[in-house]
Short mmCIF file of C-alpha atoms and ligand atoms in Angstrom, two decimals:
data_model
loop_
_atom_site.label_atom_id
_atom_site.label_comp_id
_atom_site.label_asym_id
_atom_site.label_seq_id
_atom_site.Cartn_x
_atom_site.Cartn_y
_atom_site.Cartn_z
CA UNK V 11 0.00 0.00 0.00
CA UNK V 12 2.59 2.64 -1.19
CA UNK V 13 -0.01 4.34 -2.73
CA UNK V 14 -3.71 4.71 -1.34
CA UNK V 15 -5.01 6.55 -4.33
CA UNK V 16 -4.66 6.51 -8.29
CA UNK V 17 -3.40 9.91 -7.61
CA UNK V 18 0.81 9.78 -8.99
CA UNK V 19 1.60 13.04 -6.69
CA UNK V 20 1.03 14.23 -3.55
CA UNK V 21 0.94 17.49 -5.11
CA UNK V 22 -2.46 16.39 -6.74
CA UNK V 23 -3.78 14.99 -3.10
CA UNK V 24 -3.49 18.20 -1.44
CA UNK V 25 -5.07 19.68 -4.19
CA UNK V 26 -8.06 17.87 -4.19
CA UNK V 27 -8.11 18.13 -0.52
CA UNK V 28 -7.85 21.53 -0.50
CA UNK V 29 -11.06 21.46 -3.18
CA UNK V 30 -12.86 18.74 -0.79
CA UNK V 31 -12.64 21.28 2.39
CA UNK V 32 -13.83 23.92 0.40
CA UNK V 33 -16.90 22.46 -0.02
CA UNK V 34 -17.10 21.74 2.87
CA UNK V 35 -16.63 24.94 4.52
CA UNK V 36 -19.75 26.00 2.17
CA UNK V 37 -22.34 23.74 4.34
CA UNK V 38 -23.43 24.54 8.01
CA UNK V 39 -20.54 23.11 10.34
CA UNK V 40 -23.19 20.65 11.67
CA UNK V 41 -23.06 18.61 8.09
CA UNK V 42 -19.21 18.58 8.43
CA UNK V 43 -17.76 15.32 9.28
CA UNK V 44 -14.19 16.60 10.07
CA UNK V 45 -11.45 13.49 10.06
CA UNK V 46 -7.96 12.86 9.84
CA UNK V 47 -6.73 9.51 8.10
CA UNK V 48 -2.92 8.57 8.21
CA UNK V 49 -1.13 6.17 6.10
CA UNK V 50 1.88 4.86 8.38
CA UNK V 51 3.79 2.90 5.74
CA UNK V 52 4.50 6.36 4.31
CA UNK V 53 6.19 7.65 7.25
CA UNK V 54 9.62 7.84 7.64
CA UNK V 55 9.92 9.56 10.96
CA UNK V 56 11.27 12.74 10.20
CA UNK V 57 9.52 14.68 12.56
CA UNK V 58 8.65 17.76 9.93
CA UNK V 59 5.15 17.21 11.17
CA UNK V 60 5.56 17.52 14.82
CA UNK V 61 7.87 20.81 14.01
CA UNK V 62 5.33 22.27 11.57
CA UNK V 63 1.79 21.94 14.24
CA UNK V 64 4.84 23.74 17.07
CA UNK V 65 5.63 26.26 14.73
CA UNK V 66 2.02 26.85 13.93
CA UNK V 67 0.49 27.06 17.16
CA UNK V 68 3.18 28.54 19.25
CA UNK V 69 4.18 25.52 21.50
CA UNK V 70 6.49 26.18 24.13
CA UNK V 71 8.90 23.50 25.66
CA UNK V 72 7.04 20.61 27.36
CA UNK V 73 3.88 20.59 25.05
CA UNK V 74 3.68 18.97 21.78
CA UNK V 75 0.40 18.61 20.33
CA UNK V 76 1.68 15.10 17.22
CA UNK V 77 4.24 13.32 18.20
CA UNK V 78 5.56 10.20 16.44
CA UNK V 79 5.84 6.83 18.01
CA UNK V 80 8.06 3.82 16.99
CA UNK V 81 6.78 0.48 17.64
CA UNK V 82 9.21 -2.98 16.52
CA UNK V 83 6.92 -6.11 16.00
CA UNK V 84 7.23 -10.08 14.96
CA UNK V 85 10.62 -11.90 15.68
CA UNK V 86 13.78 -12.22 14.10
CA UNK V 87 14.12 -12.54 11.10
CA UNK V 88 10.81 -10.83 10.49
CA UNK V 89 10.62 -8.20 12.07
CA UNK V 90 8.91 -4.47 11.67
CA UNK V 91 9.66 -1.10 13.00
CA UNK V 92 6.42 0.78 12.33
CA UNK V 93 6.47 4.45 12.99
CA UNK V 94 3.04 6.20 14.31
CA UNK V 95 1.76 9.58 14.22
CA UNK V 96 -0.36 10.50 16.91
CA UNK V 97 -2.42 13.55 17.85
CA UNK V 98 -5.97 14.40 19.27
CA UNK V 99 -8.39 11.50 17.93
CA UNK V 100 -10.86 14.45 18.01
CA UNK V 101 -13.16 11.76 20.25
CA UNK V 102 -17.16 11.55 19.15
CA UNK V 103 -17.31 10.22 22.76
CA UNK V 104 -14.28 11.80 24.29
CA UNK V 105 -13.25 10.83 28.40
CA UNK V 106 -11.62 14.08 28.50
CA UNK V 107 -14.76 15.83 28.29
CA UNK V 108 -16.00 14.55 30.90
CA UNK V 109 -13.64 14.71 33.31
CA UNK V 110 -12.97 18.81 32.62
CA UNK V 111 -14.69 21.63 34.37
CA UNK V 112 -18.53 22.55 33.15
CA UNK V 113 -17.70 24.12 29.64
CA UNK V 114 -14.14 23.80 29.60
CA UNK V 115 -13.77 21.01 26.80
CA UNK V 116 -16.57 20.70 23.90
CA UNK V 117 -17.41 18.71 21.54
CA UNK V 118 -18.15 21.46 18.07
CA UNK V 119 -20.78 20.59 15.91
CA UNK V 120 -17.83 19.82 13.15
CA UNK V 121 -16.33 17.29 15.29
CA UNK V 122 -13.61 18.80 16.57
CA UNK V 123 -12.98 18.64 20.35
CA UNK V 124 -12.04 22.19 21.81
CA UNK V 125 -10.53 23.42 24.59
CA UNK V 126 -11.23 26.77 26.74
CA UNK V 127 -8.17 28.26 27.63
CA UNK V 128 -9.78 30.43 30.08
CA UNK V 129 -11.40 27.47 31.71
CA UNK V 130 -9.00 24.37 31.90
CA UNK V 131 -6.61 25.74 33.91
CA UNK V 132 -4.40 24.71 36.56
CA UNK V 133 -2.22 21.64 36.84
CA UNK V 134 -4.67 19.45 38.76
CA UNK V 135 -6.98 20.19 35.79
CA UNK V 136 -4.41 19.12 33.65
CA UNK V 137 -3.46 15.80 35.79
CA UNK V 138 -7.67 14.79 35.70
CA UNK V 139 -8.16 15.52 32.01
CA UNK V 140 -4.70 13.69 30.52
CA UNK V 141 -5.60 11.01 32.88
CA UNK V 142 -8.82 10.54 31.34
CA UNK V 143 -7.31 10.47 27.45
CA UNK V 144 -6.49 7.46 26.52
CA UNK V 145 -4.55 8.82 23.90
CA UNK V 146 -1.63 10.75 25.87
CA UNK V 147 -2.97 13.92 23.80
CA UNK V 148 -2.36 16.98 26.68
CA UNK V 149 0.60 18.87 27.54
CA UNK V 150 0.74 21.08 30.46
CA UNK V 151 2.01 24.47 29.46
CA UNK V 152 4.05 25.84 32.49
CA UNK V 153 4.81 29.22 30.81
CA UNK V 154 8.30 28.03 29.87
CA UNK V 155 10.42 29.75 26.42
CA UNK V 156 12.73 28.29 24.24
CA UNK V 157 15.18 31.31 23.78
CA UNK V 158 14.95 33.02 27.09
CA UNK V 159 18.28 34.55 28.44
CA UNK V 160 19.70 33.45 25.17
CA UNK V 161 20.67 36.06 25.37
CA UNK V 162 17.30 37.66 24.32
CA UNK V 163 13.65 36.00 23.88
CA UNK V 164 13.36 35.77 20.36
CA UNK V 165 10.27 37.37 18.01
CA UNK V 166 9.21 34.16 17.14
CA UNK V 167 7.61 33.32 21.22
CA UNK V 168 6.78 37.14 21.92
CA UNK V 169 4.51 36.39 18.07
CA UNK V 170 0.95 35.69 18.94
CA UNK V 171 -0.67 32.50 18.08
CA UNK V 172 -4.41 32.24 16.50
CA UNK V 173 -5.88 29.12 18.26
CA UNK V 174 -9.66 28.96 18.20
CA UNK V 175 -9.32 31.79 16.09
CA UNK V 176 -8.78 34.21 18.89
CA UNK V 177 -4.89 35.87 19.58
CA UNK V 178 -2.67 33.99 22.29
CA UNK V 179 0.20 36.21 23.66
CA UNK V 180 2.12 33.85 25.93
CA UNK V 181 4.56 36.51 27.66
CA UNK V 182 1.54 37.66 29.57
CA UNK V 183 2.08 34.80 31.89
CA UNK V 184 -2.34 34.27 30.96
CA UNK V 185 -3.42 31.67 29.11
CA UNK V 186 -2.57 29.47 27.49
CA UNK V 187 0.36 29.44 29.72
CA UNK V 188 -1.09 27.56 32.77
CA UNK V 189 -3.79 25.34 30.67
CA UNK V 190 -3.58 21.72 28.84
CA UNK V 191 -2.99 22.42 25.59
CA UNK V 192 -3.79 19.50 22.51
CA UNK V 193 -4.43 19.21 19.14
CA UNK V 194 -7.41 20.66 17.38
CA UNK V 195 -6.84 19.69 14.00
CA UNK V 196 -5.64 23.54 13.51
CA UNK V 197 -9.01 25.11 13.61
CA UNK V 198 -7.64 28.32 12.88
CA UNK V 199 -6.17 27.11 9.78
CA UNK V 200 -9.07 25.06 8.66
CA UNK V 201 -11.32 28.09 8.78
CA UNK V 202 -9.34 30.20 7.25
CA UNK V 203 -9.38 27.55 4.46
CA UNK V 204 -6.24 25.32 4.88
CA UNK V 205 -5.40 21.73 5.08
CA UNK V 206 -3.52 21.22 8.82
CA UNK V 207 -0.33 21.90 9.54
CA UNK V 208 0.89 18.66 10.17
CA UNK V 209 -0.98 17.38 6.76
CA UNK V 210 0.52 19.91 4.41
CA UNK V 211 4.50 20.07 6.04
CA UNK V 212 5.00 15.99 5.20
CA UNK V 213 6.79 15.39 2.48
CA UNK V 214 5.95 12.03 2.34
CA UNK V 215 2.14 12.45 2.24
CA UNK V 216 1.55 10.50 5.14
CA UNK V 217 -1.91 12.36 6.44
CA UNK V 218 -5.16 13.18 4.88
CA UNK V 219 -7.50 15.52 6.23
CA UNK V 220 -11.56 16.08 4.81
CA UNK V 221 -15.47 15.52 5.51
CA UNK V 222 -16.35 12.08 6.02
CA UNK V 223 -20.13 13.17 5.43
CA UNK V 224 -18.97 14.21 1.42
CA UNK V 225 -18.80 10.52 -0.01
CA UNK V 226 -16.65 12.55 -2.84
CA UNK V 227 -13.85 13.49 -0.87
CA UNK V 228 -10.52 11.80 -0.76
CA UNK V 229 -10.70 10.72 3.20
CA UNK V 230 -13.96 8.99 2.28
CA UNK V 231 -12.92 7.38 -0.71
CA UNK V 232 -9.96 6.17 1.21
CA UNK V 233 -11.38 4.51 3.66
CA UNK V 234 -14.11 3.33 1.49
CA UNK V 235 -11.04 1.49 -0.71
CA UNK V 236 -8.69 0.45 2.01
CA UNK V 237 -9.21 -1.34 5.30
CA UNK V 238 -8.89 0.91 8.52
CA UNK V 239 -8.41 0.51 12.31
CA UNK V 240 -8.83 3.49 15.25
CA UNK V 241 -6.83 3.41 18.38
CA UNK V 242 -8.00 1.55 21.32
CA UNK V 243 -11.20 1.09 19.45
CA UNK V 244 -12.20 -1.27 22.57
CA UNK V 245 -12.72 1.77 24.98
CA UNK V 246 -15.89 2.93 21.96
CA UNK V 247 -14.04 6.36 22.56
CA UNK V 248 -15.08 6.95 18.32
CA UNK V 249 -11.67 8.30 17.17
CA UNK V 250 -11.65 10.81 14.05
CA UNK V 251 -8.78 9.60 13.25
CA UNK V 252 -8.45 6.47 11.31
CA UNK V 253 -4.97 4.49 10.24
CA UNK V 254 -5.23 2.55 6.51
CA UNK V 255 -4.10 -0.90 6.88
CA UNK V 256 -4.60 -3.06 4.02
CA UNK V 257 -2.47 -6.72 4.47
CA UNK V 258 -2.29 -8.88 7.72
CA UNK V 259 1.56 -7.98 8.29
CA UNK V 260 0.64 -4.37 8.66
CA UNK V 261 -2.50 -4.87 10.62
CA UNK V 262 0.09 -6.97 13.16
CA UNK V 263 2.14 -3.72 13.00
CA UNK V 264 -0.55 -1.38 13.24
CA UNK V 265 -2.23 -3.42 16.33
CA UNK V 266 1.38 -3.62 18.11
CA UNK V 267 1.02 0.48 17.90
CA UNK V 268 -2.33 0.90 18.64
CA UNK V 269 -2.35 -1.17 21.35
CA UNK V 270 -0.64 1.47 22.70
CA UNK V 271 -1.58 4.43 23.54
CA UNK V 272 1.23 6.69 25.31
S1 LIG A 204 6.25 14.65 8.47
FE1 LIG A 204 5.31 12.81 7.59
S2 LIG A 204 7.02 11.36 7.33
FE2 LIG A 204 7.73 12.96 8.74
S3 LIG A 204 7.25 12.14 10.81
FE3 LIG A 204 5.48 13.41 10.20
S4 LIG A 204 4.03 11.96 9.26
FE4 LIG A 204 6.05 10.92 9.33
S1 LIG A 205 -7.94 11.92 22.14
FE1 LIG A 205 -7.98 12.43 24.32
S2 LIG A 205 -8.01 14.68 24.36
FE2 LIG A 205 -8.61 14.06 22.29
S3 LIG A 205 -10.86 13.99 22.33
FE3 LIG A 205 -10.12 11.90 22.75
S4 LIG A 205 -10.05 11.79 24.99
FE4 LIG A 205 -10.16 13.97 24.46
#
């Protein structure tokens, strides 16, 4: 499964995904079907991902919002090394929810599962909620900068940050600094009309991002052509993210990984 699509270039997939969540940014957000599928025999563990979502929403040391996991399966000589990009399964039943303050995680009518910086605060907020995830998905952000006394903070941390659409100025010592941070499948970006970072940096076209509720788009047509598994789908969590696994020595991979869920 090199390639989950006809499609020769990846150049052509973000394309058409880029046409696929146009369309769907033209219906009511309640219609949208938001979901993230990843093809893990793509990835080579570069990281480009992980540096692109930082980059993008202004994460300071200690929080990472994707991370990429390496999991070795079978037994010499056949053996596997898998590598697994994780992030926010954007939960249609999320643990997390329930486990935060009255209003301080939602679930949006497009799916994705956001947080209120102003209300999940505090490290025992944090400890409850990442507890609760099954998925590992918070970071506690403990107001900490890369470049401080280096000599000079750098413009790059002082920049604000556009999460949830709304201007985050971390040197203020407010929030986010002080919250639990996670992936939100970069809202900000998606409603300004572009892909996630983390889908667009990869060179090797490992993510795919569109409406599952437009049977035209490329995430549906993927996992209409390919087989699929979710993470921990045992706890009936509903992840919106979904991992392509077409043969039985990658679904032995992928269930080594997913098994897994920190
Ligand atoms: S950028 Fe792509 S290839 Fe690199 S680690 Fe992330 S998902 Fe894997
Ligand atoms: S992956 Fe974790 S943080 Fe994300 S919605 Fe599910 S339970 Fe909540």
């Amino acid at each position: 499964m090199s390639t989950p699509t006809p499609m020769s270039t990846r150049g052509e997939e973000l394309g058409r995904m880029r046409e696929d969540l146009r369309r769907a940014l033209k219906k009511p957000a309640e219609q949208r079907h938001w979901a993230m599928v990843i093809n893990t025999k793509r990835c080579t563990a570069c990281y480009a991902c992980v540096v692109a979502c930082m980059a993008e929403n202004g994460s300071p040391p200690g929080v990472a919002y994707r991370r990429v996991g390496e999991v070795e399966s079978g037994e010499y000589p056949q053996v596997a090394r898998t590598f697994m990009p994780v992030n926010c399964m954007q939960c249609d039943n999320p643990p997390c929810m329930k486990a935060a303050p009255a209003g301080a995680i939602t679930k949006r009518p497009d799916g994705i599962v956001a947080v209120d910086y102003d209300k999940l605060k505090g490290k025992d907020v944090f400890e409850r909620v990442s507890k609760a995830c099954p998925y590992g998905a918070f970071s506690y952000d403990d107001g900490r900068f890369y470049t401080k006394e280096t000599p000079a903070l750098q413009a790059y941390e002082k920049a604000p940050t556009y999460e949830y659409g709304k201007p985050w100025v971390r040197t203020n010592g407010k929030p986010p600094v002080g919250t639990a941070r996670k992936c939100h499948f970069c809202v900000q970006r998606l409603e300004a009309g572009m892909l996630p970072a983390c889908v667009t940096t990869c060179d090797g076209g490992v993510s795919f991002f569109g409406d599952l509720n437009d049977a035209e788009s490329l995430v549906s047509k993927l996992l209409r052509a390919h087989g699929s598994m979710t993470m921990q789908a045992a706890l009936k969590t509903e992840p919106r993210v979904h991992y392509l696994v077409d043969d039985a020595q990658a679904a032995d991979s992928l269930k080594a990984c997913l098994a897994c869920h920190r």
